[in-house]
CSV table of C-alpha atoms and ligand atoms in Angstrom, one decimal:
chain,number,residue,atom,x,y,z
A,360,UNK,CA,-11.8,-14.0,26.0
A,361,UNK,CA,-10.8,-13.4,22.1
A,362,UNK,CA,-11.2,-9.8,22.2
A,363,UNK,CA,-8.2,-9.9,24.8
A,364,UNK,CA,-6.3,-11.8,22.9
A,365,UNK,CA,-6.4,-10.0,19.6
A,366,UNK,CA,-5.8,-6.3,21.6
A,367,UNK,CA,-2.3,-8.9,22.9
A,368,UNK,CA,-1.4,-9.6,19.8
A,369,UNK,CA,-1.9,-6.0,17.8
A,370,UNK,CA,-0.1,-4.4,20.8
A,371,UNK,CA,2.9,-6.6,20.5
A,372,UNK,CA,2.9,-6.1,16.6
A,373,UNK,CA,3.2,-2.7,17.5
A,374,UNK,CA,6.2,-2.7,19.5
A,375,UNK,CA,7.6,-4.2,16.9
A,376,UNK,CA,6.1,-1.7,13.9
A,377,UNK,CA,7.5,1.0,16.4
A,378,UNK,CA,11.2,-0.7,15.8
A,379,UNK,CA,10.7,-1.1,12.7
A,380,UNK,CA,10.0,2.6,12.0
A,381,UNK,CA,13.5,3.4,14.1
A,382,UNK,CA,15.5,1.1,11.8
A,383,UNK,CA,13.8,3.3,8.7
A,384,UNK,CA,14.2,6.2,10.2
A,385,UNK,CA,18.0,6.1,11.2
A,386,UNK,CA,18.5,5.1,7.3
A,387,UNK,CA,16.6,7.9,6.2
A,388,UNK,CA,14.3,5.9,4.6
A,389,UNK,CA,10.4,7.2,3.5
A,390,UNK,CA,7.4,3.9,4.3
A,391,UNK,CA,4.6,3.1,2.5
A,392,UNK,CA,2.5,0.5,3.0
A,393,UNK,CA,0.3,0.0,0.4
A,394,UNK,CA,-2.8,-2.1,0.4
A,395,UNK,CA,-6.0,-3.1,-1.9
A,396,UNK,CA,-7.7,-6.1,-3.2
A,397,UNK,CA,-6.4,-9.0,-5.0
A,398,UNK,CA,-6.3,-7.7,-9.0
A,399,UNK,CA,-6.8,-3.8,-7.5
A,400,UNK,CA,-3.7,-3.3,-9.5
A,401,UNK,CA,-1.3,-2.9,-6.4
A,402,UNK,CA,1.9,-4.2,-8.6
A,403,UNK,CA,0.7,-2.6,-11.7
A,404,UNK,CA,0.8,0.8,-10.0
A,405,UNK,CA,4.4,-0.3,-8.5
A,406,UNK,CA,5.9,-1.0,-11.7
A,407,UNK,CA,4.2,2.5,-12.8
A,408,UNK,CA,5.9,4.4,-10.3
A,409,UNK,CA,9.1,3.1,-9.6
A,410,UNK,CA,9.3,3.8,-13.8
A,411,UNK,CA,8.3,7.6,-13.2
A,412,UNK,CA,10.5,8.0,-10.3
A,413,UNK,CA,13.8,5.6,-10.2
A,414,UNK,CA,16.1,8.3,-11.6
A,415,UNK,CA,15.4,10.8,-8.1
A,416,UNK,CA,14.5,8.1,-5.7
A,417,UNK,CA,16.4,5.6,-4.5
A,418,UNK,CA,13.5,2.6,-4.1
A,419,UNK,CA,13.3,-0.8,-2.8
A,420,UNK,CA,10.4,-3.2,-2.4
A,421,UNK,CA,9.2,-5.3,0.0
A,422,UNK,CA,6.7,-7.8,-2.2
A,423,UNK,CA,3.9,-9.9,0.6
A,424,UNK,CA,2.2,-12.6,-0.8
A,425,UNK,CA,0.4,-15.8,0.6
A,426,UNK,CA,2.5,-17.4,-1.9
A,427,UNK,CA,4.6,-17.5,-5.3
A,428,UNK,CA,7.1,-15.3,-6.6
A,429,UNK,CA,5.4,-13.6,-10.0
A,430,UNK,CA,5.0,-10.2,-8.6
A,431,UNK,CA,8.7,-9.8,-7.2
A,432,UNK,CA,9.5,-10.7,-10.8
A,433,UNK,CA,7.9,-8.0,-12.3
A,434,UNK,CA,9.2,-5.4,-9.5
A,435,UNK,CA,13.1,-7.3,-10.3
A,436,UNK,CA,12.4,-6.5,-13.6
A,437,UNK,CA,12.5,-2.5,-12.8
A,438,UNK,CA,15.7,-2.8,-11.9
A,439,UNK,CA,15.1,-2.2,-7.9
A,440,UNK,CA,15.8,-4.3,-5.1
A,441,UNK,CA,13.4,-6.3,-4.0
A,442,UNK,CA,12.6,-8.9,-1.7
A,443,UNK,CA,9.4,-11.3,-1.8
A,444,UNK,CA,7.8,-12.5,1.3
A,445,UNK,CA,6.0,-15.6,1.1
A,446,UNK,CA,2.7,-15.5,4.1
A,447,UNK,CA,2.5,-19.1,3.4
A,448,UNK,CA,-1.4,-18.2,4.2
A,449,UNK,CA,-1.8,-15.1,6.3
A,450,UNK,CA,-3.8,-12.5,4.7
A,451,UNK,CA,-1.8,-9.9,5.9
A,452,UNK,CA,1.6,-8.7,6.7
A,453,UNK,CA,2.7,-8.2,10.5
A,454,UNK,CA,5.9,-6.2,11.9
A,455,UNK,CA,8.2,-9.5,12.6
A,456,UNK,CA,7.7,-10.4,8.9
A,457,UNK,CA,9.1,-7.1,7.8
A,458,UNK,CA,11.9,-7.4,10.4
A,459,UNK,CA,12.5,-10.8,9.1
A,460,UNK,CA,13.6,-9.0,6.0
A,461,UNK,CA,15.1,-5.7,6.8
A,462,UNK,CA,18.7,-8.0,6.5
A,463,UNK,CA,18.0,-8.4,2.6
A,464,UNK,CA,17.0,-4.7,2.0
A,465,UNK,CA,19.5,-2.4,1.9
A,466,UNK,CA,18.8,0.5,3.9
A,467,UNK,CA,21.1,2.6,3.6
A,468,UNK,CA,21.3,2.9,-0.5
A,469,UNK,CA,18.0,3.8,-0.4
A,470,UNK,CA,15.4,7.0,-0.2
A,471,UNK,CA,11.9,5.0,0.0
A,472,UNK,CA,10.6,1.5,0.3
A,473,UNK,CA,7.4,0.2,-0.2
A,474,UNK,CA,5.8,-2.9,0.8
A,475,UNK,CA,2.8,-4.3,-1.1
A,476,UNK,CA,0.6,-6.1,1.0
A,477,UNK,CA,-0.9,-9.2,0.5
A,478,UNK,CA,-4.3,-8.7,-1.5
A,479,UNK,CA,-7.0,-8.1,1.1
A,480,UNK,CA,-9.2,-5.0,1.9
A,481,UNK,CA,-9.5,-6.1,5.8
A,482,UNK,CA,-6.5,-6.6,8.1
A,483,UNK,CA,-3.5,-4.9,6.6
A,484,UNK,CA,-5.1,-2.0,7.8
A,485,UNK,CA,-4.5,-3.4,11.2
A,486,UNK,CA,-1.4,-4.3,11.4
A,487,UNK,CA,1.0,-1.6,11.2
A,488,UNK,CA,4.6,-2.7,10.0
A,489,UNK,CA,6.8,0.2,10.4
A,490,UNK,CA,5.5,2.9,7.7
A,491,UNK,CA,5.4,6.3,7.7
A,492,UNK,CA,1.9,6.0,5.6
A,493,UNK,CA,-0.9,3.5,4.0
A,494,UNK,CA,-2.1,4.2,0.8
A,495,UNK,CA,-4.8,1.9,-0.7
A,496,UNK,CA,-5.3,0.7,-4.2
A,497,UNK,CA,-9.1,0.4,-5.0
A,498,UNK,CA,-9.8,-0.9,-8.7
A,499,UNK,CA,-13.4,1.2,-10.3
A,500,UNK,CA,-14.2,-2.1,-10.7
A,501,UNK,CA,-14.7,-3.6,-7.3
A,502,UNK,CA,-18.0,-1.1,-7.2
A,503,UNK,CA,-18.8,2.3,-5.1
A,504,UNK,CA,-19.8,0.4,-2.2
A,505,UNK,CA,-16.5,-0.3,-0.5
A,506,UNK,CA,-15.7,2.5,1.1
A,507,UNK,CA,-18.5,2.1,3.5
A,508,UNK,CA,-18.3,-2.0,3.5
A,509,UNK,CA,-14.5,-1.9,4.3
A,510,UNK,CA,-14.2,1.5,6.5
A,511,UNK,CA,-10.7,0.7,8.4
A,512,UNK,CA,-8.8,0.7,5.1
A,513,UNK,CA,-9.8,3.8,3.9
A,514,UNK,CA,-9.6,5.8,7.7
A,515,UNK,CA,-5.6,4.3,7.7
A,516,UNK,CA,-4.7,5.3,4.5
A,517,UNK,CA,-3.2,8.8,4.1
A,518,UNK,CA,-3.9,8.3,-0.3
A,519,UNK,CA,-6.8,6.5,-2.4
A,520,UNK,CA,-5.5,5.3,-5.8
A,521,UNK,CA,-8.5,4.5,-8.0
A,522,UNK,CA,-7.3,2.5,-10.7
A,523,UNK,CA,-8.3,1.2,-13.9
A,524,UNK,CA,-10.4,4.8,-14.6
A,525,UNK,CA,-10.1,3.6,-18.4
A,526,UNK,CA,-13.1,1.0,-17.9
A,527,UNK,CA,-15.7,3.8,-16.5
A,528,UNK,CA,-17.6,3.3,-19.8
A,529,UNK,CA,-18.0,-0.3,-19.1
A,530,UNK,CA,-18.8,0.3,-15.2
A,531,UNK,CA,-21.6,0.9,-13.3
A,532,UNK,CA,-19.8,3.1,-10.8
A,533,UNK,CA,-21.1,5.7,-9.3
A,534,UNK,CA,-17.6,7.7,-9.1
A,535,UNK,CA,-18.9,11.1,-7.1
A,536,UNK,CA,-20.8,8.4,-3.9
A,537,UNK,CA,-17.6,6.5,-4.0
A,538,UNK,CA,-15.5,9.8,-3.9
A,539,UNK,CA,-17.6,11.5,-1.0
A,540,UNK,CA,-17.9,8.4,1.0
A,541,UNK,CA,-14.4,7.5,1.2
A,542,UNK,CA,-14.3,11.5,2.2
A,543,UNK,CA,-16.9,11.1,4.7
A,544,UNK,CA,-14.8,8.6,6.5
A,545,UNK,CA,-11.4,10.1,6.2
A,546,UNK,CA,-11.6,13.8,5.2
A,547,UNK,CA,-7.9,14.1,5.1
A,548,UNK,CA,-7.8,11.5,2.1
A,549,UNK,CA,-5.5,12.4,-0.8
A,550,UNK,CA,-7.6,11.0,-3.9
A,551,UNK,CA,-6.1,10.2,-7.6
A,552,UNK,CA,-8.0,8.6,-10.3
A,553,UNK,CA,-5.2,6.7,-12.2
A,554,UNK,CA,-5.2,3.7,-15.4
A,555,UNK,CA,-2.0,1.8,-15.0
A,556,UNK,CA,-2.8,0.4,-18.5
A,557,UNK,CA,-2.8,4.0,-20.2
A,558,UNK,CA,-1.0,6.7,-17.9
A,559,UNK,CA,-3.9,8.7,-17.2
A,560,UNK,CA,-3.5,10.4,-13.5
A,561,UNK,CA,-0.7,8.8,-12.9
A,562,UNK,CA,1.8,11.9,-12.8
A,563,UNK,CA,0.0,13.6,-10.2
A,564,UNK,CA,0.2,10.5,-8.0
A,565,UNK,CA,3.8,10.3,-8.3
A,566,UNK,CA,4.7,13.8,-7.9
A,567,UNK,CA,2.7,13.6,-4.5
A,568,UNK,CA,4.6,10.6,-3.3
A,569,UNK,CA,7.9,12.0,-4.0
A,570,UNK,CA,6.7,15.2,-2.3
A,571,UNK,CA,6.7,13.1,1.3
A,572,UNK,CA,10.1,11.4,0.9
B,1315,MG,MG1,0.5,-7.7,-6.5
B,1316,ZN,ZN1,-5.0,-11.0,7.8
């Protein structure tokens, strides 16, 4: 029976989330899991944030991808510790990889980590890892019809980031249906409309984040 098997295998990925959490905890450390579509601009906002807030927050990164290294680069390049996990084809990140890693990060040095998960708007919002919250990346872009196509990701995550808000000229995105339908499902959804490439929003979104740390 498959449906037995998956509940097996979410409930002992959450034994181990529940761990992972403990490990955070004891170092003080604030967890966010961040999630979104390949090119939603999960990095982009990173490298945007660790910028605004390195000098209060202490923050390290844990990078997921299926493979290659290019967007632990750009995080090194902020001058944060980070450490790159490499899928080698899962489309998600589970607790045992992030426990795999915990060694390389160091815990104690820091105030906040957060792991970008591997580009996908379906199962990272299944599998917890250890975080204190999800927050999802969604790029103007990918159209108003996600919210409703994709509903898990949106009901786990505690923020909505919609990027790329410079291209709404060029868009046919109905802003106010995406808005209220990401509401509908998750009424207790924090929403910023950000650009990574110019700045816009982008204060207000940081300013919330430190606020939970
Ligand atoms: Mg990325
Ligand atoms: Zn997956």
């Amino acid at each position: 029976m498959k449906v037995k098997v998956v509940t097996r295998i979410l409930e002992a990925n959450e034994r181990l989330a529940e761990e992972n959490r403990k490990r955070f905890k004891e170092a003080g450390v604030f967890v966010m899991n961040l999630m979104g579509a390949p090119g939603a601009g999960k990095t982009s906002l990173l490298e945007k944030t660790i910028l605004e807030l390195k000098t209060r927050v202490r923050i390290g990164v844990i990078e997921g991808d299926i493979a290659g290294t290019d967007d632990a680069e750009r995080i090194h390049n902020t001058g944060v510790p980070v450490v790159q996990i490499n899928t080698g084809g899962a489309c998600h990140l589970d607790a045992n990889m992030i426990s795999e890693v915990l060694p390389e990060m160091p815990l104690g040095e820091l105030d906040m980590v957060i792991v970008e998960n591997v580009g996908n708007l379906v199962c990272p919002a299944e599998f917890k890892v250890g975080e204190d919250i999800k927050a999802m990346v969604l790029s103007i872009t990918e159209g108003h019809d996600k919210p409703l196509k994709y509903p898990l990701m949106f009901q786990e995550s505690a923020a909505l980031v919609l990027n790329k808000v410079d291209l709404l000229p060029y868009v046919n995105v109905d802003m106010q249906k995406l808005k209220n339908d990401a509401i509908s499902l998750n009424p207790k959804l924090k929403i910023f409309e950000v650009s990574c490439k110019t700045g816009e929003g982008l204060h207000r979104w940081t300013e919330w984040l430190n606020g939970l740390k």
